[in-house]
Amino acid sequence: MSYRRIAQLHAARSAATSRALSRPRPRAVNRVVRTARVLVPVAPSPRRRAGAAGGHEQGGGLDWARRIELVTVVVAAVVAVAGLWYSNVQAREQRATEYEGQITDRYTAAVENLGDDAIDVRLGGIYALQRIMQDSVRDHPTIVNVLTAYIRSHAPLPEAPRRSAEAEDQKKEQSKPTEPDADVQAALSVLGRRNPIHDAGRTWIDLHRADLRGADLSSADLSSADLRGADLRGATLGSTDLSGADLLMANLRGADLDDADLSSADLRGTDLTGAGLRAADLTGAELSSADLRDADLRGAGLRDAGLRGADLRAADLTGADLSSADLTGADLRGADLRGANLRNCRVSAGQVAAAVLNAYTRLPSEIASDPKVWERAAHPLPAGAR
């Protein structure tokens, strides 16, 4: 083959190579190349610099090969990072599964301890459930239900006696000062100190018909709790949140409810004889037919409260806010209404005339103009006459 023929073949091969290298690249490759340019800046090679002086075709081909090599390195690095991320996700999921298994084991052991005969073991189970409640939001509602069921089963109201002699014995027994057992009190404290945010509307405190005489529930969160028919005589409920609670026919005789929040609570037929309700919030509470004899309601908020047929004889309502309350048929004989606000209250002049008033008592306009009512106000009952 002649030299000329060889030169022609070499020229044709070089032209084909140049056309292949100059052919437009796919868009995906272009994106990868652009990424590689950003991530790995390429410095001009000596051949590239030489190509600028005259060897453009050969230098361009080598530069493109170098870029492909760098893109390959970058893609490999991205794949490696993605693999590490996926492995990390799997590891986290594995740890979460193991953690849930530990929570389940702890929960099972704690519930088993609640059934033990020894009170110290039961106490350990109660406090173990408290720790689980703090560690696992998902198990919070279940533990609340377990503890309330525990309290109801360990502190139930006694059955009504059949014979009169038994009734008398039971009455004497129940009149004695009492307080819950240590395990019941511990369960009550755990419930009262729980984080109500985790209730998420899925659970509430159900202690209906529970014997909670003398229990300490001060500053507890019992909002919307079910306490129907519960015996809370002598219980400490100072600053407790009982807003929206159901206390229908509950016994709160002599209970301490100072500064408690009882707004919108259902207290119909509740026995609050001698209860301390100083500065308590009873806004919108339903107290129809409630027994409030001798109750301390000084400075209490009873705005919009329902007190139809309530017994308020000798109750201390000094400075109380009864504005817009419904006192229809309520017994106010001897009730201290000095400084109380009864504006827009549903009450009769006869009812008010039976109470203790003074010049600072704010009465409904139609009653305030009745001179007979103020005759009573000029001569309030002495403290001993109540």
PDB file of C-alpha atoms in Angstrom, residues 71-321:
ATOM      1  CA  VAL A  71     -17.903  11.971  36.357  1.00  0.00           C
ATOM      2  CA  THR A  72     -17.566   8.262  37.002  1.00  0.00           C
ATOM      3  CA  VAL A  73     -15.760   9.020  40.251  1.00  0.00           C
ATOM      4  CA  VAL A  74     -18.447  11.510  41.306  1.00  0.00           C
ATOM      5  CA  VAL A  75     -21.279   9.098  40.484  1.00  0.00           C
ATOM      6  CA  ALA A  76     -19.530   6.376  42.451  1.00  0.00           C
ATOM      7  CA  ALA A  77     -19.206   8.759  45.397  1.00  0.00           C
ATOM      8  CA  VAL A  78     -22.916   9.655  45.213  1.00  0.00           C
ATOM      9  CA  VAL A  79     -23.851   5.984  45.124  1.00  0.00           C
ATOM     10  CA  ALA A  80     -21.619   5.355  48.129  1.00  0.00           C
ATOM     11  CA  VAL A  81     -23.248   8.214  50.069  1.00  0.00           C
ATOM     12  CA  ALA A  82     -26.719   6.909  49.171  1.00  0.00           C
ATOM     13  CA  GLY A  83     -25.704   3.481  50.384  1.00  0.00           C
ATOM     14  CA  LEU A  84     -24.487   4.899  53.677  1.00  0.00           C
ATOM     15  CA  TRP A  85     -27.739   6.849  54.093  1.00  0.00           C
ATOM     16  CA  TYR A  86     -29.836   3.757  53.433  1.00  0.00           C
ATOM     17  CA  SER A  87     -27.748   1.743  55.882  1.00  0.00           C
ATOM     18  CA  ASN A  88     -28.223   4.463  58.485  1.00  0.00           C
ATOM     19  CA  VAL A  89     -32.009   4.416  57.960  1.00  0.00           C
ATOM     20  CA  GLN A  90     -32.053   0.657  58.369  1.00  0.00           C
ATOM     21  CA  ALA A  91     -29.982   0.934  61.535  1.00  0.00           C
ATOM     22  CA  ARG A  92     -32.370   3.520  62.981  1.00  0.00           C
ATOM     23  CA  GLU A  93     -35.356   1.332  62.188  1.00  0.00           C
ATOM     24  CA  GLN A  94     -33.631  -1.611  63.835  1.00  0.00           C
ATOM     25  CA  ARG A  95     -32.894   0.439  66.948  1.00  0.00           C
ATOM     26  CA  ALA A  96     -36.523   1.648  67.056  1.00  0.00           C
ATOM     27  CA  THR A  97     -37.756  -1.939  66.829  1.00  0.00           C
ATOM     28  CA  GLU A  98     -35.443  -3.009  69.629  1.00  0.00           C
ATOM     29  CA  TYR A  99     -36.554  -0.023  71.749  1.00  0.00           C
ATOM     30  CA  GLU A 100     -40.231  -0.870  71.262  1.00  0.00           C
ATOM     31  CA  GLY A 101     -39.449  -4.422  72.294  1.00  0.00           C
ATOM     32  CA  GLN A 102     -37.820  -3.144  75.476  1.00  0.00           C
ATOM     33  CA  ILE A 103     -40.861  -0.952  76.220  1.00  0.00           C
ATOM     34  CA  THR A 104     -43.150  -3.951  75.753  1.00  0.00           C
ATOM     35  CA  ASP A 105     -41.051  -6.061  78.122  1.00  0.00           C
ATOM     36  CA  ARG A 106     -41.037  -3.287  80.734  1.00  0.00           C
ATOM     37  CA  TYR A 107     -44.786  -2.807  80.404  1.00  0.00           C
ATOM     38  CA  THR A 108     -45.499  -6.531  80.792  1.00  0.00           C
ATOM     39  CA  ALA A 109     -43.323  -6.758  83.906  1.00  0.00           C
ATOM     40  CA  ALA A 110     -44.913  -3.648  85.457  1.00  0.00           C
ATOM     41  CA  VAL A 111     -48.474  -4.901  84.908  1.00  0.00           C
ATOM     42  CA  GLU A 112     -47.549  -8.262  86.426  1.00  0.00           C
ATOM     43  CA  ASN A 113     -46.249  -6.452  89.517  1.00  0.00           C
ATOM     44  CA  LEU A 114     -49.623  -4.741  89.981  1.00  0.00           C
ATOM     45  CA  GLY A 115     -51.140  -8.120  90.816  1.00  0.00           C
ATOM     46  CA  ASP A 116     -48.563  -9.030  93.458  1.00  0.00           C
ATOM     47  CA  ASP A 117     -49.631  -9.526  97.083  1.00  0.00           C
ATOM     48  CA  ALA A 118     -46.803  -7.366  98.447  1.00  0.00           C
ATOM     49  CA  ILE A 119     -47.593  -3.657  98.437  1.00  0.00           C
ATOM     50  CA  ASP A 120     -43.974  -2.672  97.798  1.00  0.00           C
ATOM     51  CA  VAL A 121     -43.978  -4.747  94.596  1.00  0.00           C
ATOM     52  CA  ARG A 122     -47.232  -3.123  93.510  1.00  0.00           C
ATOM     53  CA  LEU A 123     -45.746   0.304  94.187  1.00  0.00           C
ATOM     54  CA  GLY A 124     -42.765  -0.616  92.025  1.00  0.00           C
ATOM     55  CA  GLY A 125     -45.125  -1.585  89.224  1.00  0.00           C
ATOM     56  CA  ILE A 126     -46.983   1.732  89.479  1.00  0.00           C
ATOM     57  CA  TYR A 127     -43.806   3.808  89.296  1.00  0.00           C
ATOM     58  CA  ALA A 128     -42.489   1.633  86.467  1.00  0.00           C
ATOM     59  CA  LEU A 129     -45.636   2.477  84.504  1.00  0.00           C
ATOM     60  CA  GLN A 130     -45.015   6.139  85.225  1.00  0.00           C
ATOM     61  CA  ARG A 131     -41.546   5.882  83.668  1.00  0.00           C
ATOM     62  CA  ILE A 132     -42.946   4.095  80.627  1.00  0.00           C
ATOM     63  CA  MET A 133     -45.616   6.784  80.292  1.00  0.00           C
ATOM     64  CA  GLN A 134     -42.866   9.393  80.197  1.00  0.00           C
ATOM     65  CA  ASP A 135     -40.724   7.435  77.718  1.00  0.00           C
ATOM     66  CA  SER A 136     -43.434   6.271  75.317  1.00  0.00           C
ATOM     67  CA  VAL A 137     -46.119   8.684  74.151  1.00  0.00           C
ATOM     68  CA  ARG A 138     -47.805   5.847  72.263  1.00  0.00           C
ATOM     69  CA  ASP A 139     -48.384   3.875  75.484  1.00  0.00           C
ATOM     70  CA  HIS A 140     -49.546   6.899  77.505  1.00  0.00           C
ATOM     71  CA  PRO A 141     -53.337   6.414  77.027  1.00  0.00           C
ATOM     72  CA  THR A 142     -53.119   2.688  77.744  1.00  0.00           C
ATOM     73  CA  ILE A 143     -51.263   3.253  81.013  1.00  0.00           C
ATOM     74  CA  VAL A 144     -53.818   5.869  82.093  1.00  0.00           C
ATOM     75  CA  ASN A 145     -56.582   3.314  81.577  1.00  0.00           C
ATOM     76  CA  VAL A 146     -54.625   0.640  83.460  1.00  0.00           C
ATOM     77  CA  LEU A 147     -54.050   2.898  86.477  1.00  0.00           C
ATOM     78  CA  THR A 148     -57.649   4.116  86.656  1.00  0.00           C
ATOM     79  CA  ALA A 149     -58.885   0.518  86.494  1.00  0.00           C
ATOM     80  CA  TYR A 150     -56.418  -0.376  89.254  1.00  0.00           C
ATOM     81  CA  ILE A 151     -57.766   2.398  91.493  1.00  0.00           C
ATOM     82  CA  ARG A 152     -61.390   1.445  90.893  1.00  0.00           C
ATOM     83  CA  SER A 153     -60.699  -2.207  91.689  1.00  0.00           C
ATOM     84  CA  HIS A 154     -58.614  -1.489  94.815  1.00  0.00           C
ATOM     85  CA  ALA A 155     -60.762   1.363  96.166  1.00  0.00           C
ATOM     86  CA  PRO A 156     -64.389   0.615  95.250  1.00  0.00           C
ATOM     87  CA  LEU A 157     -67.355   2.068  97.055  1.00  0.00           C
ATOM     88  CA  PRO A 158     -68.769  -0.449  99.541  1.00  0.00           C
ATOM     89  CA  GLU A 159     -72.010  -2.117  98.589  1.00  0.00           C
ATOM     90  CA  ALA A 160     -75.136  -0.733 100.222  1.00  0.00           C
ATOM     91  CA  PRO A 161     -75.998  -2.834 103.321  1.00  0.00           C
ATOM     92  CA  ARG A 162     -79.292  -4.673 103.399  1.00  0.00           C
ATOM     93  CA  ARG A 163     -80.161  -4.588 107.098  1.00  0.00           C
ATOM     94  CA  SER A 164     -80.529  -1.485 109.233  1.00  0.00           C
ATOM     95  CA  ALA A 165     -77.964  -2.727 111.769  1.00  0.00           C
ATOM     96  CA  GLU A 166     -75.419  -3.209 109.014  1.00  0.00           C
ATOM     97  CA  ALA A 167     -76.274   0.224 107.691  1.00  0.00           C
ATOM     98  CA  GLU A 168     -75.598   1.778 111.084  1.00  0.00           C
ATOM     99  CA  ASP A 169     -72.271  -0.041 111.417  1.00  0.00           C
ATOM    100  CA  GLN A 170     -71.257   1.039 107.955  1.00  0.00           C
ATOM    101  CA  LYS A 171     -72.249   4.627 108.666  1.00  0.00           C
ATOM    102  CA  LYS A 172     -70.043   4.655 111.770  1.00  0.00           C
ATOM    103  CA  GLU A 173     -67.173   3.074 109.857  1.00  0.00           C
ATOM    104  CA  GLN A 174     -67.410   5.548 107.009  1.00  0.00           C
ATOM    105  CA  SER A 175     -67.560   8.507 109.389  1.00  0.00           C
ATOM    106  CA  LYS A 176     -64.069   7.713 110.672  1.00  0.00           C
ATOM    107  CA  PRO A 177     -61.149   9.662 109.215  1.00  0.00           C
ATOM    108  CA  THR A 178     -59.598   7.686 106.402  1.00  0.00           C
ATOM    109  CA  GLU A 179     -57.171   7.941 103.527  1.00  0.00           C
ATOM    110  CA  PRO A 180     -56.352   5.684 100.578  1.00  0.00           C
ATOM    111  CA  ASP A 181     -53.827   2.872 100.798  1.00  0.00           C
ATOM    112  CA  ALA A 182     -50.308   3.780  99.710  1.00  0.00           C
ATOM    113  CA  ASP A 183     -50.595   2.041  96.338  1.00  0.00           C
ATOM    114  CA  VAL A 184     -53.902   3.740  95.498  1.00  0.00           C
ATOM    115  CA  GLN A 185     -52.500   7.137  96.509  1.00  0.00           C
ATOM    116  CA  ALA A 186     -49.403   6.486  94.375  1.00  0.00           C
ATOM    117  CA  ALA A 187     -51.544   5.663  91.344  1.00  0.00           C
ATOM    118  CA  LEU A 188     -53.580   8.832  91.907  1.00  0.00           C
ATOM    119  CA  SER A 189     -50.407  10.917  92.113  1.00  0.00           C
ATOM    120  CA  VAL A 190     -49.051   9.406  88.885  1.00  0.00           C
ATOM    121  CA  LEU A 191     -52.308  10.209  87.096  1.00  0.00           C
ATOM    122  CA  GLY A 192     -52.398  13.710  88.509  1.00  0.00           C
ATOM    123  CA  ARG A 193     -48.830  14.463  87.386  1.00  0.00           C
ATOM    124  CA  ARG A 194     -49.127  13.007  83.890  1.00  0.00           C
ATOM    125  CA  ASN A 195     -48.671  15.205  80.824  1.00  0.00           C
ATOM    126  CA  PRO A 196     -52.255  15.769  79.587  1.00  0.00           C
ATOM    127  CA  ILE A 197     -50.970  16.817  76.163  1.00  0.00           C
ATOM    128  CA  HIS A 198     -50.342  13.149  75.428  1.00  0.00           C
ATOM    129  CA  ASP A 199     -53.958  12.265  76.217  1.00  0.00           C
ATOM    130  CA  ALA A 200     -54.701  13.569  72.713  1.00  0.00           C
ATOM    131  CA  GLY A 201     -58.430  13.354  73.370  1.00  0.00           C
ATOM    132  CA  ARG A 202     -58.264   9.569  73.344  1.00  0.00           C
ATOM    133  CA  THR A 203     -58.533   8.964  77.069  1.00  0.00           C
ATOM    134  CA  TRP A 204     -59.767  10.496  80.295  1.00  0.00           C
ATOM    135  CA  ILE A 205     -59.617   9.755  84.000  1.00  0.00           C
ATOM    136  CA  ASP A 206     -62.409   7.318  84.875  1.00  0.00           C
ATOM    137  CA  LEU A 207     -62.809   7.093  88.657  1.00  0.00           C
ATOM    138  CA  HIS A 208     -66.578   6.848  88.930  1.00  0.00           C
ATOM    139  CA  ARG A 209     -67.826   5.328  92.193  1.00  0.00           C
ATOM    140  CA  ALA A 210     -64.316   5.139  93.626  1.00  0.00           C
ATOM    141  CA  ASP A 211     -63.664   5.460  97.362  1.00  0.00           C
ATOM    142  CA  LEU A 212     -61.193   8.349  97.472  1.00  0.00           C
ATOM    143  CA  ARG A 213     -61.823   9.642 100.972  1.00  0.00           C
ATOM    144  CA  GLY A 214     -58.902  11.715 102.225  1.00  0.00           C
ATOM    145  CA  ALA A 215     -57.004  11.402  98.951  1.00  0.00           C
ATOM    146  CA  ASP A 216     -54.379  14.000  98.089  1.00  0.00           C
ATOM    147  CA  LEU A 217     -55.090  15.275  94.586  1.00  0.00           C
ATOM    148  CA  SER A 218     -53.789  18.798  95.023  1.00  0.00           C
ATOM    149  CA  SER A 219     -52.718  20.514  91.794  1.00  0.00           C
ATOM    150  CA  ALA A 220     -53.686  17.402  89.812  1.00  0.00           C
ATOM    151  CA  ASP A 221     -55.022  17.561  86.266  1.00  0.00           C
ATOM    152  CA  LEU A 222     -58.460  15.941  86.403  1.00  0.00           C
ATOM    153  CA  SER A 223     -60.059  17.965  83.645  1.00  0.00           C
ATOM    154  CA  SER A 224     -63.022  16.159  82.086  1.00  0.00           C
ATOM    155  CA  ALA A 225     -62.573  13.331  84.596  1.00  0.00           C
ATOM    156  CA  ASP A 226     -65.435  10.930  85.323  1.00  0.00           C
ATOM    157  CA  LEU A 227     -66.018  11.149  89.087  1.00  0.00           C
ATOM    158  CA  ARG A 228     -69.712  10.341  89.177  1.00  0.00           C
ATOM    159  CA  GLY A 229     -70.753   9.079  92.566  1.00  0.00           C
ATOM    160  CA  ALA A 230     -67.177   9.091  93.849  1.00  0.00           C
ATOM    161  CA  ASP A 231     -66.571   9.497  97.581  1.00  0.00           C
ATOM    162  CA  LEU A 232     -64.141  12.395  97.999  1.00  0.00           C
ATOM    163  CA  ARG A 233     -64.958  13.361 101.552  1.00  0.00           C
ATOM    164  CA  GLY A 234     -62.080  15.204 103.159  1.00  0.00           C
ATOM    165  CA  ALA A 235     -60.005  14.980  99.979  1.00  0.00           C
ATOM    166  CA  THR A 236     -57.368  17.600  99.197  1.00  0.00           C
ATOM    167  CA  LEU A 237     -58.135  19.136  95.809  1.00  0.00           C
ATOM    168  CA  GLY A 238     -56.585  22.570  96.208  1.00  0.00           C
ATOM    169  CA  SER A 239     -55.613  24.166  92.866  1.00  0.00           C
ATOM    170  CA  THR A 240     -56.785  21.013  91.074  1.00  0.00           C
ATOM    171  CA  ASP A 241     -58.017  21.279  87.490  1.00  0.00           C
ATOM    172  CA  LEU A 242     -61.528  19.804  87.467  1.00  0.00           C
ATOM    173  CA  SER A 243     -62.787  21.839  84.541  1.00  0.00           C
ATOM    174  CA  GLY A 244     -65.476  19.974  82.659  1.00  0.00           C
ATOM    175  CA  ALA A 245     -65.353  17.098  85.147  1.00  0.00           C
ATOM    176  CA  ASP A 246     -68.432  14.963  85.808  1.00  0.00           C
ATOM    177  CA  LEU A 247     -69.062  14.993  89.576  1.00  0.00           C
ATOM    178  CA  LEU A 248     -72.731  14.064  89.432  1.00  0.00           C
ATOM    179  CA  MET A 249     -73.914  12.922  92.879  1.00  0.00           C
ATOM    180  CA  ALA A 250     -70.337  12.839  94.189  1.00  0.00           C
ATOM    181  CA  ASN A 251     -69.619  13.270  97.899  1.00  0.00           C
ATOM    182  CA  LEU A 252     -67.257  16.186  98.544  1.00  0.00           C
ATOM    183  CA  ARG A 253     -68.260  16.881 102.110  1.00  0.00           C
ATOM    184  CA  GLY A 254     -65.458  18.750 103.876  1.00  0.00           C
ATOM    185  CA  ALA A 255     -63.166  18.561 100.842  1.00  0.00           C
ATOM    186  CA  ASP A 256     -60.511  21.219 100.213  1.00  0.00           C
ATOM    187  CA  LEU A 257     -61.207  22.815  96.823  1.00  0.00           C
ATOM    188  CA  ASP A 258     -59.586  26.198  97.382  1.00  0.00           C
ATOM    189  CA  ASP A 259     -58.404  27.756  94.090  1.00  0.00           C
ATOM    190  CA  ALA A 260     -59.670  24.713  92.184  1.00  0.00           C
ATOM    191  CA  ASP A 261     -60.855  25.050  88.598  1.00  0.00           C
ATOM    192  CA  LEU A 262     -64.408  23.682  88.429  1.00  0.00           C
ATOM    193  CA  SER A 263     -65.510  25.688  85.424  1.00  0.00           C
ATOM    194  CA  SER A 264     -68.205  23.932  83.389  1.00  0.00           C
ATOM    195  CA  ALA A 265     -68.127  20.985  85.803  1.00  0.00           C
ATOM    196  CA  ASP A 266     -71.256  18.917  86.446  1.00  0.00           C
ATOM    197  CA  LEU A 267     -71.955  19.078  90.193  1.00  0.00           C
ATOM    198  CA  ARG A 268     -75.654  18.304  90.173  1.00  0.00           C
ATOM    199  CA  GLY A 269     -76.775  16.740  93.419  1.00  0.00           C
ATOM    200  CA  THR A 270     -73.232  16.851  94.781  1.00  0.00           C
ATOM    201  CA  ASP A 271     -72.692  17.026  98.544  1.00  0.00           C
ATOM    202  CA  LEU A 272     -70.384  19.990  99.205  1.00  0.00           C
ATOM    203  CA  THR A 273     -71.380  20.518 102.821  1.00  0.00           C
ATOM    204  CA  GLY A 274     -68.615  22.364 104.647  1.00  0.00           C
ATOM    205  CA  ALA A 275     -66.335  22.192 101.617  1.00  0.00           C
ATOM    206  CA  GLY A 276     -63.615  24.776 101.129  1.00  0.00           C
ATOM    207  CA  LEU A 277     -64.147  26.533  97.800  1.00  0.00           C
ATOM    208  CA  ARG A 278     -62.357  29.763  98.492  1.00  0.00           C
ATOM    209  CA  ALA A 279     -61.444  31.562  95.242  1.00  0.00           C
ATOM    210  CA  ALA A 280     -62.538  28.491  93.279  1.00  0.00           C
ATOM    211  CA  ASP A 281     -63.564  28.956  89.653  1.00  0.00           C
ATOM    212  CA  LEU A 282     -67.113  27.649  89.190  1.00  0.00           C
ATOM    213  CA  THR A 283     -67.882  29.647  86.061  1.00  0.00           C
ATOM    214  CA  GLY A 284     -70.633  27.935  84.114  1.00  0.00           C
ATOM    215  CA  ALA A 285     -70.702  24.995  86.531  1.00  0.00           C
ATOM    216  CA  GLU A 286     -73.962  23.087  87.009  1.00  0.00           C
ATOM    217  CA  LEU A 287     -74.826  22.932  90.733  1.00  0.00           C
ATOM    218  CA  SER A 288     -78.554  22.253  90.621  1.00  0.00           C
ATOM    219  CA  SER A 289     -79.782  20.597  93.834  1.00  0.00           C
ATOM    220  CA  ALA A 290     -76.241  20.623  95.239  1.00  0.00           C
ATOM    221  CA  ASP A 291     -75.776  20.778  99.010  1.00  0.00           C
ATOM    222  CA  LEU A 292     -73.549  23.758  99.826  1.00  0.00           C
ATOM    223  CA  ARG A 293     -74.484  24.296 103.449  1.00  0.00           C
ATOM    224  CA  ASP A 294     -71.683  25.944 105.445  1.00  0.00           C
ATOM    225  CA  ALA A 295     -69.435  25.879 102.388  1.00  0.00           C
ATOM    226  CA  ASP A 296     -66.664  28.473 102.178  1.00  0.00           C
ATOM    227  CA  LEU A 297     -67.154  30.230  98.829  1.00  0.00           C
ATOM    228  CA  ARG A 298     -65.398  33.480  99.653  1.00  0.00           C
ATOM    229  CA  GLY A 299     -64.192  35.139  96.469  1.00  0.00           C
ATOM    230  CA  ALA A 300     -65.414  32.239  94.352  1.00  0.00           C
ATOM    231  CA  GLY A 301     -66.337  32.768  90.715  1.00  0.00           C
ATOM    232  CA  LEU A 302     -69.889  31.545  90.054  1.00  0.00           C
ATOM    233  CA  ARG A 303     -70.635  33.555  86.953  1.00  0.00           C
ATOM    234  CA  ASP A 304     -73.314  31.867  84.790  1.00  0.00           C
ATOM    235  CA  ALA A 305     -73.457  28.974  87.255  1.00  0.00           C
ATOM    236  CA  GLY A 306     -76.621  26.902  87.550  1.00  0.00           C
ATOM    237  CA  LEU A 307     -77.748  26.804  91.195  1.00  0.00           C
ATOM    238  CA  ARG A 308     -81.423  25.935  90.802  1.00  0.00           C
ATOM    239  CA  GLY A 309     -82.695  24.395  94.013  1.00  0.00           C
ATOM    240  CA  ALA A 310     -79.237  24.425  95.608  1.00  0.00           C
ATOM    241  CA  ASP A 311     -78.969  24.516  99.398  1.00  0.00           C
ATOM    242  CA  LEU A 312     -76.776  27.490 100.323  1.00  0.00           C
ATOM    243  CA  ARG A 313     -77.860  27.890 103.916  1.00  0.00           C
ATOM    244  CA  ALA A 314     -75.140  29.543 105.999  1.00  0.00           C
ATOM    245  CA  ALA A 315     -72.709  29.382 103.087  1.00  0.00           C
ATOM    246  CA  ASP A 316     -70.033  32.087 103.049  1.00  0.00           C
ATOM    247  CA  LEU A 317     -70.269  33.875  99.689  1.00  0.00           C
ATOM    248  CA  THR A 318     -68.440  37.024 100.746  1.00  0.00           C
ATOM    249  CA  GLY A 319     -67.110  38.760  97.654  1.00  0.00           C
ATOM    250  CA  ALA A 320     -68.280  35.956  95.377  1.00  0.00           C
ATOM    251  CA  ASP A 321     -69.199  36.666  91.759  1.00  0.00           C
TER     252      ASP A 321
END
